PDB file of C-alpha atoms in Angstrom:
ATOM      1  CA  ARG A  30      36.039  47.661  51.913  1.00  0.00           C
ATOM      2  CA  LYS A  31      33.575  44.841  51.278  1.00  0.00           C
ATOM      3  CA  GLU A  32      33.612  43.315  47.796  1.00  0.00           C
ATOM      4  CA  VAL A  33      29.873  43.842  47.302  1.00  0.00           C
ATOM      5  CA  GLU A  34      28.041  46.686  49.010  1.00  0.00           C
ATOM      6  CA  GLN A  35      24.391  47.621  49.190  1.00  0.00           C
ATOM      7  CA  ASP A  36      22.441  50.278  51.037  1.00  0.00           C
ATOM      8  CA  PRO A  37      20.618  48.236  53.697  1.00  0.00           C
ATOM      9  CA  GLY A  38      17.578  50.545  53.676  1.00  0.00           C
ATOM     10  CA  PRO A  39      14.814  50.178  54.511  1.00  0.00           C
ATOM     11  CA  PHE A  40      13.324  51.953  51.539  1.00  0.00           C
ATOM     12  CA  ASN A  41       9.713  52.842  52.405  1.00  0.00           C
ATOM     13  CA  VAL A  42       7.882  53.522  49.158  1.00  0.00           C
ATOM     14  CA  PRO A  43       4.177  54.129  48.456  1.00  0.00           C
ATOM     15  CA  GLU A  44       2.390  51.622  46.291  1.00  0.00           C
ATOM     16  CA  GLY A  45       2.560  52.553  42.629  1.00  0.00           C
ATOM     17  CA  ALA A  46       5.811  54.454  42.910  1.00  0.00           C
ATOM     18  CA  THR A  47       9.051  53.704  41.099  1.00  0.00           C
ATOM     19  CA  VAL A  48      12.007  52.696  43.217  1.00  0.00           C
ATOM     20  CA  ALA A  49      15.619  52.069  42.314  1.00  0.00           C
ATOM     21  CA  PHE A  50      18.604  50.865  44.227  1.00  0.00           C
ATOM     22  CA  ASN A  51      22.208  50.146  43.412  1.00  0.00           C
ATOM     23  CA  CYS A  52      24.880  47.690  44.374  1.00  0.00           C
ATOM     24  CA  THR A  53      28.586  48.414  44.023  1.00  0.00           C
ATOM     25  CA  TYR A  54      31.343  45.856  43.575  1.00  0.00           C
ATOM     26  CA  SER A  55      35.039  46.396  44.075  1.00  0.00           C
ATOM     27  CA  ASN A  56      36.712  43.673  41.994  1.00  0.00           C
ATOM     28  CA  SER A  57      36.909  44.523  38.309  1.00  0.00           C
ATOM     29  CA  ALA A  58      37.440  40.822  37.515  1.00  0.00           C
ATOM     30  CA  SER A  59      33.832  40.098  38.489  1.00  0.00           C
ATOM     31  CA  GLN A  60      32.144  38.236  35.697  1.00  0.00           C
ATOM     32  CA  SER A  61      28.421  37.762  36.248  1.00  0.00           C
ATOM     33  CA  PHE A  62      25.789  39.646  38.170  1.00  0.00           C
ATOM     34  CA  PHE A  63      22.361  38.828  39.533  1.00  0.00           C
ATOM     35  CA  TRP A  64      19.556  40.156  41.684  1.00  0.00           C
ATOM     36  CA  TYR A  65      17.899  37.809  44.148  1.00  0.00           C
ATOM     37  CA  ARG A  66      14.804  38.410  46.201  1.00  0.00           C
ATOM     38  CA  GLN A  67      14.344  37.144  49.753  1.00  0.00           C
ATOM     39  CA  ASP A  68      11.093  37.282  51.672  1.00  0.00           C
ATOM     40  CA  CYS A  69      11.225  37.324  55.457  1.00  0.00           C
ATOM     41  CA  ARG A  70      12.516  34.014  56.863  1.00  0.00           C
ATOM     42  CA  LYS A  71      12.395  32.414  53.412  1.00  0.00           C
ATOM     43  CA  GLU A  72      15.077  31.255  51.018  1.00  0.00           C
ATOM     44  CA  PRO A  73      16.526  33.658  48.427  1.00  0.00           C
ATOM     45  CA  LYS A  74      15.205  33.234  44.917  1.00  0.00           C
ATOM     46  CA  LEU A  75      16.687  34.395  41.639  1.00  0.00           C
ATOM     47  CA  LEU A  76      14.953  37.531  40.390  1.00  0.00           C
ATOM     48  CA  MET A  77      16.952  38.292  37.281  1.00  0.00           C
ATOM     49  CA  SER A  78      20.350  38.274  35.645  1.00  0.00           C
ATOM     50  CA  VAL A  79      22.075  41.582  34.933  1.00  0.00           C
ATOM     51  CA  TYR A  80      23.761  42.524  31.671  1.00  0.00           C
ATOM     52  CA  SER A  81      25.523  45.604  30.347  1.00  0.00           C
ATOM     53  CA  SER A  82      22.814  45.911  27.724  1.00  0.00           C
ATOM     54  CA  GLY A  83      20.154  45.953  30.419  1.00  0.00           C
ATOM     55  CA  ASN A  84      17.580  43.324  31.235  1.00  0.00           C
ATOM     56  CA  GLU A  85      13.866  43.919  31.614  1.00  0.00           C
ATOM     57  CA  ASP A  86      11.270  41.560  33.049  1.00  0.00           C
ATOM     58  CA  GLY A  87       7.860  43.149  33.352  1.00  0.00           C
ATOM     59  CA  ARG A  88       8.091  45.941  35.920  1.00  0.00           C
ATOM     60  CA  PHE A  89      11.694  45.122  36.762  1.00  0.00           C
ATOM     61  CA  THR A  90      14.754  46.470  34.969  1.00  0.00           C
ATOM     62  CA  ALA A  91      18.333  45.602  35.841  1.00  0.00           C
ATOM     63  CA  GLN A  92      21.437  47.292  34.520  1.00  0.00           C
ATOM     64  CA  LEU A  93      25.172  46.755  34.789  1.00  0.00           C
ATOM     65  CA  ASN A  94      27.678  49.609  34.613  1.00  0.00           C
ATOM     66  CA  ARG A  95      31.126  48.021  34.333  1.00  0.00           C
ATOM     67  CA  ALA A  96      32.975  51.324  34.105  1.00  0.00           C
ATOM     68  CA  SER A  97      31.640  52.503  37.454  1.00  0.00           C
ATOM     69  CA  GLN A  98      31.346  48.980  38.885  1.00  0.00           C
ATOM     70  CA  TYR A  99      27.759  48.970  39.976  1.00  0.00           C
ATOM     71  CA  ILE A 100      24.510  47.226  39.150  1.00  0.00           C
ATOM     72  CA  SER A 101      21.063  48.664  39.555  1.00  0.00           C
ATOM     73  CA  LEU A 102      17.508  47.430  39.959  1.00  0.00           C
ATOM     74  CA  LEU A 103      14.493  49.529  39.010  1.00  0.00           C
ATOM     75  CA  ILE A 104      10.973  48.560  40.014  1.00  0.00           C
ATOM     76  CA  ARG A 105       8.125  50.419  38.311  1.00  0.00           C
ATOM     77  CA  ASP A 106       4.525  50.618  39.542  1.00  0.00           C
ATOM     78  CA  SER A 107       5.505  48.940  42.812  1.00  0.00           C
ATOM     79  CA  LYS A 108       3.083  46.480  44.421  1.00  0.00           C
ATOM     80  CA  LEU A 109       2.622  45.508  48.056  1.00  0.00           C
ATOM     81  CA  SER A 110       3.955  42.081  47.091  1.00  0.00           C
ATOM     82  CA  ASP A 111       7.287  43.634  46.091  1.00  0.00           C
ATOM     83  CA  SER A 112       8.092  44.130  49.791  1.00  0.00           C
ATOM     84  CA  ALA A 113      11.184  42.008  50.384  1.00  0.00           C
ATOM     85  CA  THR A 114      14.938  42.143  50.707  1.00  0.00           C
ATOM     86  CA  TYR A 115      16.814  42.394  47.404  1.00  0.00           C
ATOM     87  CA  LEU A 116      20.218  40.774  47.306  1.00  0.00           C
ATOM     88  CA  CYS A 117      22.928  41.678  44.854  1.00  0.00           C
ATOM     89  CA  VAL A 118      25.091  38.723  43.758  1.00  0.00           C
ATOM     90  CA  VAL A 119      28.431  38.898  41.990  1.00  0.00           C
ATOM     91  CA  ILE A 120      30.292  35.937  40.468  1.00  0.00           C
ATOM     92  CA  ARG A 121      34.073  35.863  40.181  1.00  0.00           C
ATOM     93  CA  ASP A 122      35.528  32.507  39.018  1.00  0.00           C
ATOM     94  CA  ASP A 123      34.124  29.989  41.516  1.00  0.00           C
ATOM     95  CA  LYS A 124      33.190  32.617  44.080  1.00  0.00           C
ATOM     96  CA  ILE A 125      29.585  33.633  44.595  1.00  0.00           C
ATOM     97  CA  ILE A 126      29.522  36.838  46.619  1.00  0.00           C
ATOM     98  CA  PHE A 127      26.314  38.138  48.166  1.00  0.00           C
ATOM     99  CA  GLY A 128      25.597  41.670  49.226  1.00  0.00           C
ATOM    100  CA  LYS A 129      23.836  42.052  52.568  1.00  0.00           C
ATOM    101  CA  GLY A 130      20.663  43.129  50.860  1.00  0.00           C
ATOM    102  CA  THR A 131      18.407  46.152  50.596  1.00  0.00           C
ATOM    103  CA  ARG A 132      15.086  46.032  52.443  1.00  0.00           C
ATOM    104  CA  LEU A 133      12.113  47.393  50.562  1.00  0.00           C
ATOM    105  CA  HIS A 134       8.750  48.148  52.165  1.00  0.00           C
ATOM    106  CA  ILE A 135       5.872  49.070  49.876  1.00  0.00           C
ATOM    107  CA  LEU A 136       3.312  51.109  51.766  1.00  0.00           C
ATOM    108  CA  PRO A 137      -0.426  50.958  50.988  1.00  0.00           C
TER     109      PRO A 137
ATOM    110  CA  GLU B  30       9.926  19.033  40.538  1.00  0.00           C
ATOM    111  CA  ALA B  31      13.404  20.566  40.692  1.00  0.00           C
ATOM    112  CA  GLN B  32      14.299  21.193  44.278  1.00  0.00           C
ATOM    113  CA  VAL B  33      16.852  21.384  47.058  1.00  0.00           C
ATOM    114  CA  THR B  34      15.732  19.620  50.222  1.00  0.00           C
ATOM    115  CA  GLN B  35      17.144  20.319  53.652  1.00  0.00           C
ATOM    116  CA  ASN B  36      16.470  18.443  56.871  1.00  0.00           C
ATOM    117  CA  PRO B  37      15.707  19.148  59.598  1.00  0.00           C
ATOM    118  CA  ARG B  38      13.922  22.449  59.038  1.00  0.00           C
ATOM    119  CA  TYR B  39      13.978  23.269  62.741  1.00  0.00           C
ATOM    120  CA  LEU B  40      16.237  21.919  65.444  1.00  0.00           C
ATOM    121  CA  ILE B  41      16.945  22.811  69.058  1.00  0.00           C
ATOM    122  CA  THR B  42      19.980  21.091  70.502  1.00  0.00           C
ATOM    123  CA  VAL B  43      22.491  21.464  73.311  1.00  0.00           C
ATOM    124  CA  THR B  44      26.136  22.470  73.274  1.00  0.00           C
ATOM    125  CA  GLY B  45      28.435  19.664  72.227  1.00  0.00           C
ATOM    126  CA  LYS B  46      25.866  17.265  70.807  1.00  0.00           C
ATOM    127  CA  LYS B  47      26.942  16.388  67.257  1.00  0.00           C
ATOM    128  CA  LEU B  48      24.398  17.029  64.554  1.00  0.00           C
ATOM    129  CA  THR B  49      24.092  16.762  60.800  1.00  0.00           C
ATOM    130  CA  VAL B  50      21.940  18.863  58.513  1.00  0.00           C
ATOM    131  CA  THR B  51      21.276  17.038  55.274  1.00  0.00           C
ATOM    132  CA  CYS B  52      20.966  18.645  51.854  1.00  0.00           C
ATOM    133  CA  SER B  53      19.903  16.907  48.678  1.00  0.00           C
ATOM    134  CA  GLN B  54      19.268  18.223  45.162  1.00  0.00           C
ATOM    135  CA  ASN B  55      17.627  16.473  42.205  1.00  0.00           C
ATOM    136  CA  MET B  56      18.912  18.712  39.395  1.00  0.00           C
ATOM    137  CA  ASN B  57      22.273  17.007  38.777  1.00  0.00           C
ATOM    138  CA  HIS B  58      24.062  20.215  39.775  1.00  0.00           C
ATOM    139  CA  GLU B  59      27.817  20.081  40.201  1.00  0.00           C
ATOM    140  CA  TYR B  60      28.050  23.026  42.592  1.00  0.00           C
ATOM    141  CA  MET B  61      26.649  22.951  46.121  1.00  0.00           C
ATOM    142  CA  SER B  62      27.142  25.322  49.003  1.00  0.00           C
ATOM    143  CA  TRP B  63      26.170  26.015  52.605  1.00  0.00           C
ATOM    144  CA  TYR B  64      25.388  29.468  53.999  1.00  0.00           C
ATOM    145  CA  ARG B  65      24.419  30.809  57.341  1.00  0.00           C
ATOM    146  CA  GLN B  66      22.331  33.943  57.707  1.00  0.00           C
ATOM    147  CA  ASP B  67      22.364  36.110  60.796  1.00  0.00           C
ATOM    148  CA  PRO B  68      20.674  39.492  61.382  1.00  0.00           C
ATOM    149  CA  GLY B  69      22.808  42.335  60.072  1.00  0.00           C
ATOM    150  CA  LEU B  70      25.433  39.993  58.629  1.00  0.00           C
ATOM    151  CA  GLY B  71      23.718  38.763  55.502  1.00  0.00           C
ATOM    152  CA  LEU B  72      24.454  35.416  53.903  1.00  0.00           C
ATOM    153  CA  ARG B  73      27.882  34.061  54.743  1.00  0.00           C
ATOM    154  CA  GLN B  74      29.322  31.056  52.974  1.00  0.00           C
ATOM    155  CA  ILE B  75      30.465  28.172  55.164  1.00  0.00           C
ATOM    156  CA  TYR B  76      31.707  25.570  52.652  1.00  0.00           C
ATOM    157  CA  TYR B  77      31.179  24.881  49.002  1.00  0.00           C
ATOM    158  CA  SER B  78      31.764  22.015  46.614  1.00  0.00           C
ATOM    159  CA  MET B  79      32.478  22.233  42.901  1.00  0.00           C
ATOM    160  CA  ASN B  80      31.858  18.518  42.382  1.00  0.00           C
ATOM    161  CA  VAL B  81      32.011  15.094  44.017  1.00  0.00           C
ATOM    162  CA  GLU B  82      34.929  14.780  46.460  1.00  0.00           C
ATOM    163  CA  VAL B  83      35.865  18.459  45.945  1.00  0.00           C
ATOM    164  CA  THR B  84      35.136  20.778  48.853  1.00  0.00           C
ATOM    165  CA  ASP B  85      36.508  24.189  49.840  1.00  0.00           C
ATOM    166  CA  LYS B  86      36.201  26.542  52.765  1.00  0.00           C
ATOM    167  CA  GLY B  87      34.027  29.578  52.473  1.00  0.00           C
ATOM    168  CA  ASP B  88      34.171  32.657  54.652  1.00  0.00           C
ATOM    169  CA  VAL B  89      33.132  31.104  57.984  1.00  0.00           C
ATOM    170  CA  PRO B  90      34.140  27.394  58.024  1.00  0.00           C
ATOM    171  CA  GLU B  91      35.219  27.143  61.681  1.00  0.00           C
ATOM    172  CA  GLY B  92      33.183  24.602  63.626  1.00  0.00           C
ATOM    173  CA  TYR B  93      31.725  22.927  60.529  1.00  0.00           C
ATOM    174  CA  LYS B  94      32.550  19.967  58.326  1.00  0.00           C
ATOM    175  CA  VAL B  95      31.122  18.847  55.010  1.00  0.00           C
ATOM    176  CA  SER B  96      31.430  15.913  52.676  1.00  0.00           C
ATOM    177  CA  ARG B  97      30.501  15.330  49.034  1.00  0.00           C
ATOM    178  CA  LYS B  98      30.502  11.593  48.424  1.00  0.00           C
ATOM    179  CA  GLU B  99      27.641  11.744  45.943  1.00  0.00           C
ATOM    180  CA  LYS B 100      26.641  14.454  43.524  1.00  0.00           C
ATOM    181  CA  ARG B 101      23.179  14.965  44.952  1.00  0.00           C
ATOM    182  CA  ASN B 102      24.055  15.157  48.689  1.00  0.00           C
ATOM    183  CA  PHE B 103      26.063  17.712  50.652  1.00  0.00           C
ATOM    184  CA  PRO B 104      25.578  17.292  54.409  1.00  0.00           C
ATOM    185  CA  LEU B 105      26.702  19.902  56.929  1.00  0.00           C
ATOM    186  CA  ILE B 106      28.170  18.478  60.115  1.00  0.00           C
ATOM    187  CA  LEU B 107      28.530  20.289  63.417  1.00  0.00           C
ATOM    188  CA  GLU B 108      30.824  18.063  65.473  1.00  0.00           C
ATOM    189  CA  SER B 109      30.452  20.026  68.711  1.00  0.00           C
ATOM    190  CA  PRO B 110      27.842  22.748  68.322  1.00  0.00           C
ATOM    191  CA  SER B 111      28.143  25.937  70.320  1.00  0.00           C
ATOM    192  CA  PRO B 112      25.605  28.723  70.942  1.00  0.00           C
ATOM    193  CA  ASN B 113      27.328  31.001  68.397  1.00  0.00           C
ATOM    194  CA  GLN B 114      26.260  28.536  65.727  1.00  0.00           C
ATOM    195  CA  THR B 115      22.624  29.368  66.373  1.00  0.00           C
ATOM    196  CA  SER B 116      21.543  30.590  62.972  1.00  0.00           C
ATOM    197  CA  LEU B 117      19.438  30.072  59.856  1.00  0.00           C
ATOM    198  CA  TYR B 118      21.242  27.758  57.458  1.00  0.00           C
ATOM    199  CA  PHE B 119      20.684  27.501  53.712  1.00  0.00           C
ATOM    200  CA  CYS B 120      21.932  24.914  51.272  1.00  0.00           C
ATOM    201  CA  ALA B 121      22.116  25.870  47.602  1.00  0.00           C
ATOM    202  CA  SER B 122      23.063  24.259  44.316  1.00  0.00           C
ATOM    203  CA  SER B 123      23.921  25.444  40.852  1.00  0.00           C
ATOM    204  CA  LEU B 124      25.242  24.260  37.528  1.00  0.00           C
ATOM    205  CA  SER B 125      28.926  24.820  36.907  1.00  0.00           C
ATOM    206  CA  ARG B 126      30.512  26.359  33.851  1.00  0.00           C
ATOM    207  CA  PRO B 127      34.151  26.247  32.680  1.00  0.00           C
ATOM    208  CA  GLY B 128      36.182  28.135  35.263  1.00  0.00           C
ATOM    209  CA  GLY B 129      33.425  28.649  37.749  1.00  0.00           C
ATOM    210  CA  VAL B 130      29.726  28.635  38.474  1.00  0.00           C
ATOM    211  CA  THR B 131      26.694  30.061  36.720  1.00  0.00           C
ATOM    212  CA  GLY B 132      25.402  31.959  39.731  1.00  0.00           C
ATOM    213  CA  GLU B 133      21.855  30.761  39.237  1.00  0.00           C
ATOM    214  CA  LEU B 134      21.470  29.255  42.671  1.00  0.00           C
ATOM    215  CA  PHE B 135      18.613  27.117  43.864  1.00  0.00           C
ATOM    216  CA  PHE B 136      18.168  27.289  47.617  1.00  0.00           C
ATOM    217  CA  GLY B 137      16.646  24.919  50.097  1.00  0.00           C
ATOM    218  CA  GLU B 138      13.970  26.260  52.425  1.00  0.00           C
ATOM    219  CA  GLY B 139      16.406  26.724  55.265  1.00  0.00           C
ATOM    220  CA  SER B 140      17.160  25.044  58.578  1.00  0.00           C
ATOM    221  CA  ARG B 141      16.722  27.055  61.744  1.00  0.00           C
ATOM    222  CA  LEU B 142      19.167  25.774  64.345  1.00  0.00           C
ATOM    223  CA  THR B 143      19.219  26.780  67.999  1.00  0.00           C
ATOM    224  CA  VAL B 144      22.095  25.632  70.209  1.00  0.00           C
ATOM    225  CA  LEU B 145      21.463  26.006  73.939  1.00  0.00           C
TER     226      LEU B 145
END
């Protein structure tokens, strides 16, 4: 089993809809969690950190569930510009572990 | 402007011809890392460095070398490139924290390498 797993998608969602996807991690010693966004053929960029108390940034909400070992990302009122691949990142000591990403397509 | 700079951005080479991809960051980050990204395989770590003169293998180090003689530079060396090293390569840097890294990575724009 991979240490960080994501549904690869693609998720095809109409503009304006709410979309959510999860990322599961297998090592309970994991310490920090992040969502990154990667546009096609571009470098990944940090989207937001993820905390147990939840973290909201505009239309984006991230949540950590340590008991069930998953993190989630919710995007409200989706825009065409939200089309991208969303990468889940887990930190354990000096290891930075990337999920393979979830592809999101926002449809006009 | 805070940035990670990789060169070259695009390179086509032939099997066996040694090449170096440079990476430089201007943020005084301790941690630097190299990844390759291939369709369906996601980002895979090649090597990483927690600080000057400290380097460690990632998940796919075979066929690559690195060095960290200065804090700002972390070059990736392919001594004898082969076609299976055709890929998109990313360099990244981050601050460290006691016992590890912060996870807030800054990536270079990527280097697309083709080995014929």
